[in-house]
């Protein structure tokens, strides 16, 4: 994925090559939606184009069950100092299948809120440790200043199951909504889902950034880092960009708090950009040597020393937060990050039982297509091309087609 942490690794690759002169590493780096499509097509078809792929906790258990990935347990145990017990437990578990590790985390994330502490103070506002969506909307309205080039809040609108649906699904969860009930009856036209989606769409249409319907994670990051938004609810990995003194104007002006809630105690997601070896790779040991370099505790020291401690990939290892230089820099976001990740489960973040795993996704193979289709409907609603009710009516029909695969009958 063409994200900052991956670009850092590409920039440091000569360190790997010096230690492994017989291993040639070549990268294919693409935006998220394009990378997902290319990786999925290659691995699912057994194309064998890649020896290492960057995937997540959505793909890992599904692909491992299909026999598409290499079990990494023996490789980890034979690598000195690798210490998989150091993985943040919720992340390590999410990348396992039948108690075996099929992917290892490069960085992990939940979701939380960044906000301009200076603007809050000027306006006499106080951000709670656990804000509600009603409070967030009130703050956004007060802080929205388009005449000064500043939005009250930034939110993703770009269509995609890993784009606008990632934050939106946590809103659906905390409002008591769900994609399917325990009998796989689609629930996207339920009052709870409609209330959640209306909240999200109305918030970004009323007080969000310009061009929100096509804004993904990177666009929102740019808006916030350049001082053009007072708040942003998104992935906790945002801290790398927000705190980067080379690209951010607001690193010393922001603070962080937990994801907004309504009916639940927490509302975050759980995600890990991770590295895995397709079963088709004929170079598994070389692939692992590269993965081990990029996810080893020593790599975090390398990043800190070469690029700055604020650039460390967050949310994968407990030991990251024990590095003195990083602990000092991360003093205002380490605890919200770890709290969010530690409580990112369905018991804390959902109202009703569901027949699927996942918080910001539904862990079934069909969700890549279903989520993308629904994301397109939501994006159109943000753009004002249709109402939320119309978007959800169409989304419900998409979900009904998938539900029949799981035994539901209209």
mmCIF file of N, CA and C in Angstrom, residues 182-283:
data_model
loop_
_atom_site.group_PDB
_atom_site.id
_atom_site.type_symbol
_atom_site.label_atom_id
_atom_site.label_comp_id
_atom_site.label_asym_id
_atom_site.label_seq_id
_atom_site.Cartn_x
_atom_site.Cartn_y
_atom_site.Cartn_z
ATOM 1 N N UNK A 182 -28.721 -12.476 13.292
ATOM 2 C CA UNK A 182 -28.167 -13.808 13.512
ATOM 3 C C UNK A 182 -28.699 -14.846 12.531
ATOM 4 N N UNK A 183 -29.777 -14.512 11.826
ATOM 5 C CA UNK A 183 -30.305 -15.403 10.792
ATOM 6 C C UNK A 183 -29.895 -14.955 9.395
ATOM 7 N N UNK A 184 -28.937 -14.035 9.320
ATOM 8 C CA UNK A 184 -28.428 -13.483 8.066
ATOM 9 C C UNK A 184 -29.463 -12.661 7.320
ATOM 10 N N UNK A 185 -30.443 -12.139 8.065
ATOM 11 C CA UNK A 185 -31.375 -11.204 7.442
ATOM 12 C C UNK A 185 -30.687 -9.857 7.294
ATOM 13 N N UNK A 186 -30.629 -9.289 6.116
ATOM 14 C CA UNK A 186 -29.979 -7.983 5.939
ATOM 15 C C UNK A 186 -30.695 -6.901 6.741
ATOM 16 N N UNK A 187 -29.908 -6.000 7.325
ATOM 17 C CA UNK A 187 -30.462 -4.991 8.228
ATOM 18 C C UNK A 187 -30.072 -3.563 7.826
ATOM 19 N N UNK A 188 -29.668 -3.370 6.580
ATOM 20 C CA UNK A 188 -29.210 -2.046 6.178
ATOM 21 C C UNK A 188 -30.338 -1.038 6.033
ATOM 22 N N UNK A 189 -31.592 -1.488 6.018
ATOM 23 C CA UNK A 189 -32.714 -0.551 5.964
ATOM 24 C C UNK A 189 -33.372 -0.378 7.333
ATOM 25 N N UNK A 190 -32.668 -0.805 8.392
ATOM 26 C CA UNK A 190 -33.217 -0.680 9.738
ATOM 27 C C UNK A 190 -33.139 0.768 10.216
ATOM 28 N N UNK A 191 -33.981 1.154 11.181
ATOM 29 C CA UNK A 191 -33.933 2.533 11.700
ATOM 30 C C UNK A 191 -32.572 2.886 12.306
ATOM 31 N N UNK A 192 -31.918 1.910 12.946
ATOM 32 C CA UNK A 192 -30.624 2.180 13.575
ATOM 33 C C UNK A 192 -29.559 2.506 12.528
ATOM 34 N N UNK A 193 -29.521 1.739 11.455
ATOM 35 C CA UNK A 193 -28.553 2.016 10.397
ATOM 36 C C UNK A 193 -28.860 3.346 9.740
ATOM 37 N N UNK A 194 -30.145 3.611 9.483
ATOM 38 C CA UNK A 194 -30.492 4.878 8.831
ATOM 39 C C UNK A 194 -30.104 6.066 9.708
ATOM 40 N N UNK A 195 -30.314 5.956 11.023
ATOM 41 C CA UNK A 195 -29.943 7.054 11.924
ATOM 42 C C UNK A 195 -28.433 7.280 11.904
ATOM 43 N N UNK A 196 -27.669 6.183 11.902
ATOM 44 C CA UNK A 196 -26.209 6.291 11.894
ATOM 45 C C UNK A 196 -25.707 6.927 10.604
ATOM 46 N N UNK A 197 -26.216 6.456 9.478
ATOM 47 C CA UNK A 197 -25.748 6.972 8.187
ATOM 48 C C UNK A 197 -26.178 8.417 8.003
ATOM 49 N N UNK A 198 -27.380 8.744 8.444
ATOM 50 C CA UNK A 198 -27.811 10.142 8.377
ATOM 51 C C UNK A 198 -26.892 11.041 9.202
ATOM 52 N N UNK A 199 -26.499 10.570 10.367
ATOM 53 C CA UNK A 199 -25.573 11.344 11.200
ATOM 54 C C UNK A 199 -24.274 11.598 10.459
ATOM 55 N N UNK A 200 -23.699 10.557 9.899
ATOM 56 C CA UNK A 200 -22.408 10.670 9.213
ATOM 57 C C UNK A 200 -22.519 11.579 7.993
ATOM 58 N N UNK A 201 -23.506 11.326 7.162
ATOM 59 C CA UNK A 201 -23.654 12.083 5.916
ATOM 60 C C UNK A 201 -23.980 13.543 6.209
ATOM 61 N N UNK A 202 -24.894 13.789 7.140
ATOM 62 C CA UNK A 202 -25.255 15.172 7.444
ATOM 63 C C UNK A 202 -24.083 15.923 8.078
ATOM 64 N N UNK A 203 -23.300 15.238 8.902
ATOM 65 C CA UNK A 203 -22.151 15.888 9.547
ATOM 66 C C UNK A 203 -21.142 16.352 8.515
ATOM 67 N N UNK A 204 -20.803 15.464 7.590
ATOM 68 C CA UNK A 204 -19.776 15.836 6.618
ATOM 69 C C UNK A 204 -20.329 16.811 5.572
ATOM 70 N N UNK A 205 -21.617 16.727 5.253
ATOM 71 C CA UNK A 205 -22.196 17.675 4.303
ATOM 72 C C UNK A 205 -22.337 19.064 4.930
ATOM 73 N N UNK A 206 -22.617 19.122 6.214
ATOM 74 C CA UNK A 206 -22.849 20.411 6.873
ATOM 75 C C UNK A 206 -21.559 21.096 7.295
ATOM 76 N N UNK A 207 -20.596 20.313 7.824
ATOM 77 C CA UNK A 207 -19.421 20.930 8.432
ATOM 78 C C UNK A 207 -18.122 20.253 8.004
ATOM 79 N N UNK A 208 -18.184 19.450 6.945
ATOM 80 C CA UNK A 208 -17.000 18.725 6.501
ATOM 81 C C UNK A 208 -16.162 19.494 5.500
ATOM 82 N N UNK A 209 -15.083 18.849 5.076
ATOM 83 C CA UNK A 209 -14.134 19.464 4.156
ATOM 84 C C UNK A 209 -14.700 19.507 2.737
ATOM 85 N N UNK A 210 -14.251 20.440 1.904
ATOM 86 C CA UNK A 210 -14.689 20.465 0.498
ATOM 87 C C UNK A 210 -14.299 19.168 -0.210
ATOM 88 N N UNK A 211 -15.152 18.740 -1.137
ATOM 89 C CA UNK A 211 -14.856 17.530 -1.904
ATOM 90 C C UNK A 211 -14.886 16.270 -1.084
ATOM 91 N N UNK A 212 -15.677 16.250 -0.019
ATOM 92 C CA UNK A 212 -15.669 15.116 0.908
ATOM 93 C C UNK A 212 -16.071 13.800 0.244
ATOM 94 N N UNK A 213 -16.927 13.854 -0.768
ATOM 95 C CA UNK A 213 -17.427 12.625 -1.389
ATOM 96 C C UNK A 213 -16.317 11.806 -2.036
ATOM 97 N N UNK A 214 -15.199 12.440 -2.375
ATOM 98 C CA UNK A 214 -14.090 11.717 -3.000
ATOM 99 C C UNK A 214 -12.844 11.732 -2.127
ATOM 100 N N UNK A 215 -12.988 12.065 -0.860
ATOM 101 C CA UNK A 215 -11.840 12.167 0.043
ATOM 102 C C UNK A 215 -11.588 10.843 0.744
ATOM 103 N N UNK A 216 -10.379 10.305 0.591
ATOM 104 C CA UNK A 216 -9.958 9.118 1.315
ATOM 105 C C UNK A 216 -9.081 9.491 2.489
ATOM 106 N N UNK A 217 -8.439 8.481 3.070
ATOM 107 C CA UNK A 217 -7.598 8.709 4.242
ATOM 108 C C UNK A 217 -6.523 9.749 3.960
ATOM 109 N N UNK A 218 -5.809 9.607 2.838
ATOM 110 C CA UNK A 218 -4.718 10.517 2.529
ATOM 111 C C UNK A 218 -5.182 11.946 2.350
ATOM 112 N N UNK A 219 -6.351 12.130 1.729
ATOM 113 C CA UNK A 219 -6.888 13.478 1.540
ATOM 114 C C UNK A 219 -7.229 14.122 2.876
ATOM 115 N N UNK A 220 -7.856 13.345 3.765
ATOM 116 C CA UNK A 220 -8.211 13.875 5.083
ATOM 117 C C UNK A 220 -6.956 14.220 5.871
ATOM 118 N N UNK A 221 -5.955 13.360 5.795
ATOM 119 C CA UNK A 221 -4.701 13.620 6.497
ATOM 120 C C UNK A 221 -4.091 14.943 6.051
ATOM 121 N N UNK A 222 -4.087 15.175 4.759
ATOM 122 C CA UNK A 222 -3.536 16.428 4.233
ATOM 123 C C UNK A 222 -4.318 17.630 4.753
ATOM 124 N N UNK A 223 -5.632 17.545 4.740
ATOM 125 C CA UNK A 223 -6.461 18.645 5.214
ATOM 126 C C UNK A 223 -6.156 18.981 6.673
ATOM 127 N N UNK A 224 -6.075 17.940 7.504
ATOM 128 C CA UNK A 224 -5.842 18.170 8.930
ATOM 129 C C UNK A 224 -4.420 18.675 9.171
ATOM 130 N N UNK A 225 -3.435 18.029 8.540
ATOM 131 C CA UNK A 225 -2.041 18.398 8.755
ATOM 132 C C UNK A 225 -1.748 19.821 8.304
ATOM 133 N N UNK A 226 -2.488 20.312 7.326
ATOM 134 C CA UNK A 226 -2.289 21.675 6.843
ATOM 135 C C UNK A 226 -3.153 22.705 7.589
ATOM 136 N N UNK A 227 -3.845 22.249 8.616
ATOM 137 C CA UNK A 227 -4.628 23.175 9.429
ATOM 138 C C UNK A 227 -5.981 23.516 8.875
ATOM 139 N N UNK A 228 -6.498 22.689 7.968
ATOM 140 C CA UNK A 228 -7.757 23.004 7.292
ATOM 141 C C UNK A 228 -8.971 22.285 7.873
ATOM 142 N N UNK A 229 -8.820 21.618 9.007
ATOM 143 C CA UNK A 229 -9.950 20.953 9.666
ATOM 144 C C UNK A 229 -9.699 20.946 11.164
ATOM 145 N N UNK A 230 -10.765 21.171 11.927
ATOM 146 C CA UNK A 230 -10.639 21.262 13.386
ATOM 147 C C UNK A 230 -10.655 19.900 14.062
ATOM 148 N N UNK A 231 -11.252 18.897 13.423
ATOM 149 C CA UNK A 231 -11.325 17.542 13.977
ATOM 150 C C UNK A 231 -11.218 16.547 12.831
ATOM 151 N N UNK A 232 -10.886 15.329 13.190
ATOM 152 C CA UNK A 232 -10.881 14.239 12.212
ATOM 153 C C UNK A 232 -11.048 12.938 12.960
ATOM 154 N N UNK A 233 -12.057 12.162 12.579
ATOM 155 C CA UNK A 233 -12.239 10.822 13.134
ATOM 156 C C UNK A 233 -11.771 9.812 12.098
ATOM 157 N N UNK A 234 -10.726 9.018 12.453
ATOM 158 C CA UNK A 234 -10.194 8.058 11.499
ATOM 159 C C UNK A 234 -9.212 7.115 12.199
ATOM 160 N N UNK A 235 -8.361 6.489 11.421
ATOM 161 C CA UNK A 235 -7.433 5.480 11.928
ATOM 162 C C UNK A 235 -6.420 6.086 12.889
ATOM 163 N N UNK A 236 -6.133 5.354 13.961
ATOM 164 C CA UNK A 236 -5.156 5.844 14.933
ATOM 165 C C UNK A 236 -3.756 5.954 14.338
ATOM 166 N N UNK A 237 -3.509 5.288 13.225
ATOM 167 C CA UNK A 237 -2.203 5.400 12.558
ATOM 168 C C UNK A 237 -1.991 6.778 11.952
ATOM 169 N N UNK A 238 -3.015 7.621 11.984
ATOM 170 C CA UNK A 238 -2.882 9.002 11.502
ATOM 171 C C UNK A 238 -1.743 9.739 12.206
ATOM 172 N N UNK A 239 -1.361 9.275 13.401
ATOM 173 C CA UNK A 239 -0.383 10.040 14.188
ATOM 174 C C UNK A 239 0.938 10.216 13.440
ATOM 175 N N UNK A 240 1.311 9.249 12.606
ATOM 176 C CA UNK A 240 2.567 9.386 11.874
ATOM 177 C C UNK A 240 2.575 10.642 11.015
ATOM 178 N N UNK A 241 1.452 10.910 10.344
ATOM 179 C CA UNK A 241 1.370 12.091 9.495
ATOM 180 C C UNK A 241 1.115 13.365 10.275
ATOM 181 N N UNK A 242 0.246 13.289 11.285
ATOM 182 C CA UNK A 242 -0.110 14.482 12.051
ATOM 183 C C UNK A 242 1.089 15.001 12.836
ATOM 184 N N UNK A 243 1.909 14.096 13.344
ATOM 185 C CA UNK A 243 3.023 14.505 14.204
ATOM 186 C C UNK A 243 4.326 14.705 13.437
ATOM 187 N N UNK A 244 4.313 14.497 12.126
ATOM 188 C CA UNK A 244 5.532 14.635 11.328
ATOM 189 C C UNK A 244 5.869 16.111 11.147
ATOM 190 N N UNK A 245 6.946 16.592 11.757
ATOM 191 C CA UNK A 245 7.257 18.016 11.641
ATOM 192 C C UNK A 245 7.631 18.437 10.226
ATOM 193 N N UNK A 246 7.976 17.482 9.382
ATOM 194 C CA UNK A 246 8.340 17.809 8.019
ATOM 195 C C UNK A 246 7.163 18.076 7.109
ATOM 196 N N UNK A 247 5.972 17.604 7.499
ATOM 197 C CA UNK A 247 4.816 17.761 6.612
ATOM 198 C C UNK A 247 3.579 18.311 7.311
ATOM 199 N N UNK A 248 3.581 18.390 8.625
ATOM 200 C CA UNK A 248 2.401 18.821 9.368
ATOM 201 C C UNK A 248 2.641 20.174 10.032
ATOM 202 N N UNK A 249 1.620 21.021 9.967
ATOM 203 C CA UNK A 249 1.685 22.336 10.604
ATOM 204 C C UNK A 249 1.034 22.350 11.976
ATOM 205 N N UNK A 250 0.469 21.207 12.403
ATOM 206 C CA UNK A 250 -0.373 21.224 13.602
ATOM 207 C C UNK A 250 0.079 20.246 14.682
ATOM 208 N N UNK A 251 1.236 19.638 14.520
ATOM 209 C CA UNK A 251 1.659 18.613 15.466
ATOM 210 C C UNK A 251 1.683 19.072 16.908
ATOM 211 N N UNK A 252 1.983 20.337 17.150
ATOM 212 C CA UNK A 252 2.032 20.865 18.508
ATOM 213 C C UNK A 252 0.723 21.523 18.928
ATOM 214 N N UNK A 253 -0.318 21.393 18.114
ATOM 215 C CA UNK A 253 -1.594 22.059 18.401
ATOM 216 C C UNK A 253 -2.728 21.069 18.625
ATOM 217 N N UNK A 254 -2.459 19.761 18.519
ATOM 218 C CA UNK A 254 -3.536 18.774 18.535
ATOM 219 C C UNK A 254 -3.475 17.907 19.793
ATOM 220 N N UNK A 255 -4.609 17.253 20.027
ATOM 221 C CA UNK A 255 -4.688 16.210 21.038
ATOM 222 C C UNK A 255 -5.590 15.108 20.488
ATOM 223 N N UNK A 256 -5.714 14.021 21.234
ATOM 224 C CA UNK A 256 -6.419 12.842 20.732
ATOM 225 C C UNK A 256 -7.378 12.324 21.800
ATOM 226 N N UNK A 257 -8.501 11.785 21.333
ATOM 227 C CA UNK A 257 -9.467 11.197 22.247
ATOM 228 C C UNK A 257 -10.132 10.007 21.574
ATOM 229 N N UNK A 258 -10.888 9.220 22.337
ATOM 230 C CA UNK A 258 -11.456 7.984 21.816
ATOM 231 C C UNK A 258 -12.561 8.246 20.790
ATOM 232 N N UNK A 259 -12.890 7.211 20.029
ATOM 233 C CA UNK A 259 -13.890 7.309 18.970
ATOM 234 C C UNK A 259 -15.246 7.716 19.543
ATOM 235 N N UNK A 260 -16.004 8.528 18.818
ATOM 236 C CA UNK A 260 -17.333 8.922 19.288
ATOM 237 C C UNK A 260 -18.274 7.727 19.410
ATOM 238 N N UNK A 261 -19.126 7.759 20.414
ATOM 239 C CA UNK A 261 -20.061 6.669 20.677
ATOM 240 C C UNK A 261 -21.492 7.201 20.744
ATOM 241 N N UNK A 262 -22.434 6.251 20.810
ATOM 242 C CA UNK A 262 -23.820 6.576 21.117
ATOM 243 C C UNK A 262 -24.397 5.557 22.104
ATOM 244 N N UNK A 263 -24.522 4.298 21.681
ATOM 245 C CA UNK A 263 -25.152 3.286 22.524
ATOM 246 C C UNK A 263 -24.163 2.274 23.093
ATOM 247 N N UNK A 264 -22.882 2.432 22.814
ATOM 248 C CA UNK A 264 -21.872 1.478 23.262
ATOM 249 C C UNK A 264 -20.795 2.191 24.069
ATOM 250 N N UNK A 265 -19.973 1.406 24.766
ATOM 251 C CA UNK A 265 -18.895 1.987 25.568
ATOM 252 C C UNK A 265 -17.743 2.462 24.695
ATOM 253 N N UNK A 266 -17.474 1.734 23.609
ATOM 254 C CA UNK A 266 -16.397 2.070 22.689
ATOM 255 C C UNK A 266 -16.943 1.973 21.264
ATOM 256 N N UNK A 267 -16.177 2.513 20.308
ATOM 257 C CA UNK A 267 -16.676 2.506 18.931
ATOM 258 C C UNK A 267 -15.549 2.410 17.912
ATOM 259 N N UNK A 268 -14.420 1.902 18.283
ATOM 260 C CA UNK A 268 -13.313 1.846 17.343
ATOM 261 C C UNK A 268 -13.376 0.648 16.410
ATOM 262 N N UNK A 269 -12.362 0.563 15.553
ATOM 263 C CA UNK A 269 -12.196 -0.619 14.720
ATOM 264 C C UNK A 269 -10.870 -1.270 15.048
ATOM 265 N N UNK A 270 -10.598 -2.396 14.434
ATOM 266 C CA UNK A 270 -9.325 -3.090 14.619
ATOM 267 C C UNK A 270 -8.807 -3.478 13.251
ATOM 268 N N UNK A 271 -7.580 -3.024 12.961
ATOM 269 C CA UNK A 271 -7.038 -3.277 11.626
ATOM 270 C C UNK A 271 -5.529 -3.393 11.708
ATOM 271 N N UNK A 272 -4.979 -4.205 10.849
ATOM 272 C CA UNK A 272 -3.524 -4.367 10.819
ATOM 273 C C UNK A 272 -3.068 -4.523 9.383
ATOM 274 N N UNK A 273 -2.260 -3.578 8.904
ATOM 275 C CA UNK A 273 -1.570 -3.789 7.643
ATOM 276 C C UNK A 273 -0.411 -4.735 7.921
ATOM 277 N N UNK A 274 -0.426 -5.853 7.248
ATOM 278 C CA UNK A 274 0.431 -6.973 7.614
ATOM 279 C C UNK A 274 1.083 -7.575 6.382
ATOM 280 N N UNK A 275 2.074 -8.400 6.619
ATOM 281 C CA UNK A 275 2.808 -9.033 5.530
ATOM 282 C C UNK A 275 2.619 -10.541 5.606
ATOM 283 N N UNK A 276 2.397 -11.142 4.447
ATOM 284 C CA UNK A 276 2.170 -12.585 4.358
ATOM 285 C C UNK A 276 2.868 -13.122 3.117
ATOM 286 N N UNK A 277 3.043 -14.444 3.104
ATOM 287 C CA UNK A 277 3.696 -15.119 1.982
ATOM 288 C C UNK A 277 2.661 -15.995 1.285
ATOM 289 N N UNK A 278 2.315 -15.708 0.035
ATOM 290 C CA UNK A 278 1.391 -16.586 -0.683
ATOM 291 C C UNK A 278 1.932 -18.008 -0.760
ATOM 292 N N UNK A 279 1.038 -18.978 -0.700
ATOM 293 C CA UNK A 279 1.456 -20.384 -0.753
ATOM 294 C C UNK A 279 2.165 -20.699 -2.064
ATOM 295 N N UNK A 280 1.925 -19.911 -3.095
ATOM 296 C CA UNK A 280 2.527 -20.171 -4.408
ATOM 297 C C UNK A 280 3.982 -19.730 -4.506
ATOM 298 N N UNK A 281 4.487 -18.975 -3.533
ATOM 299 C CA UNK A 281 5.846 -18.444 -3.646
ATOM 300 C C UNK A 281 6.883 -19.568 -3.618
ATOM 301 N N UNK A 282 7.808 -19.599 -4.580
ATOM 302 C CA UNK A 282 8.899 -20.577 -4.549
ATOM 303 C C UNK A 282 10.087 -20.087 -3.721
ATOM 304 N N UNK A 283 9.985 -18.878 -3.178
ATOM 305 C CA UNK A 283 11.098 -18.274 -2.435
ATOM 306 C C UNK A 283 10.654 -17.921 -1.021
#
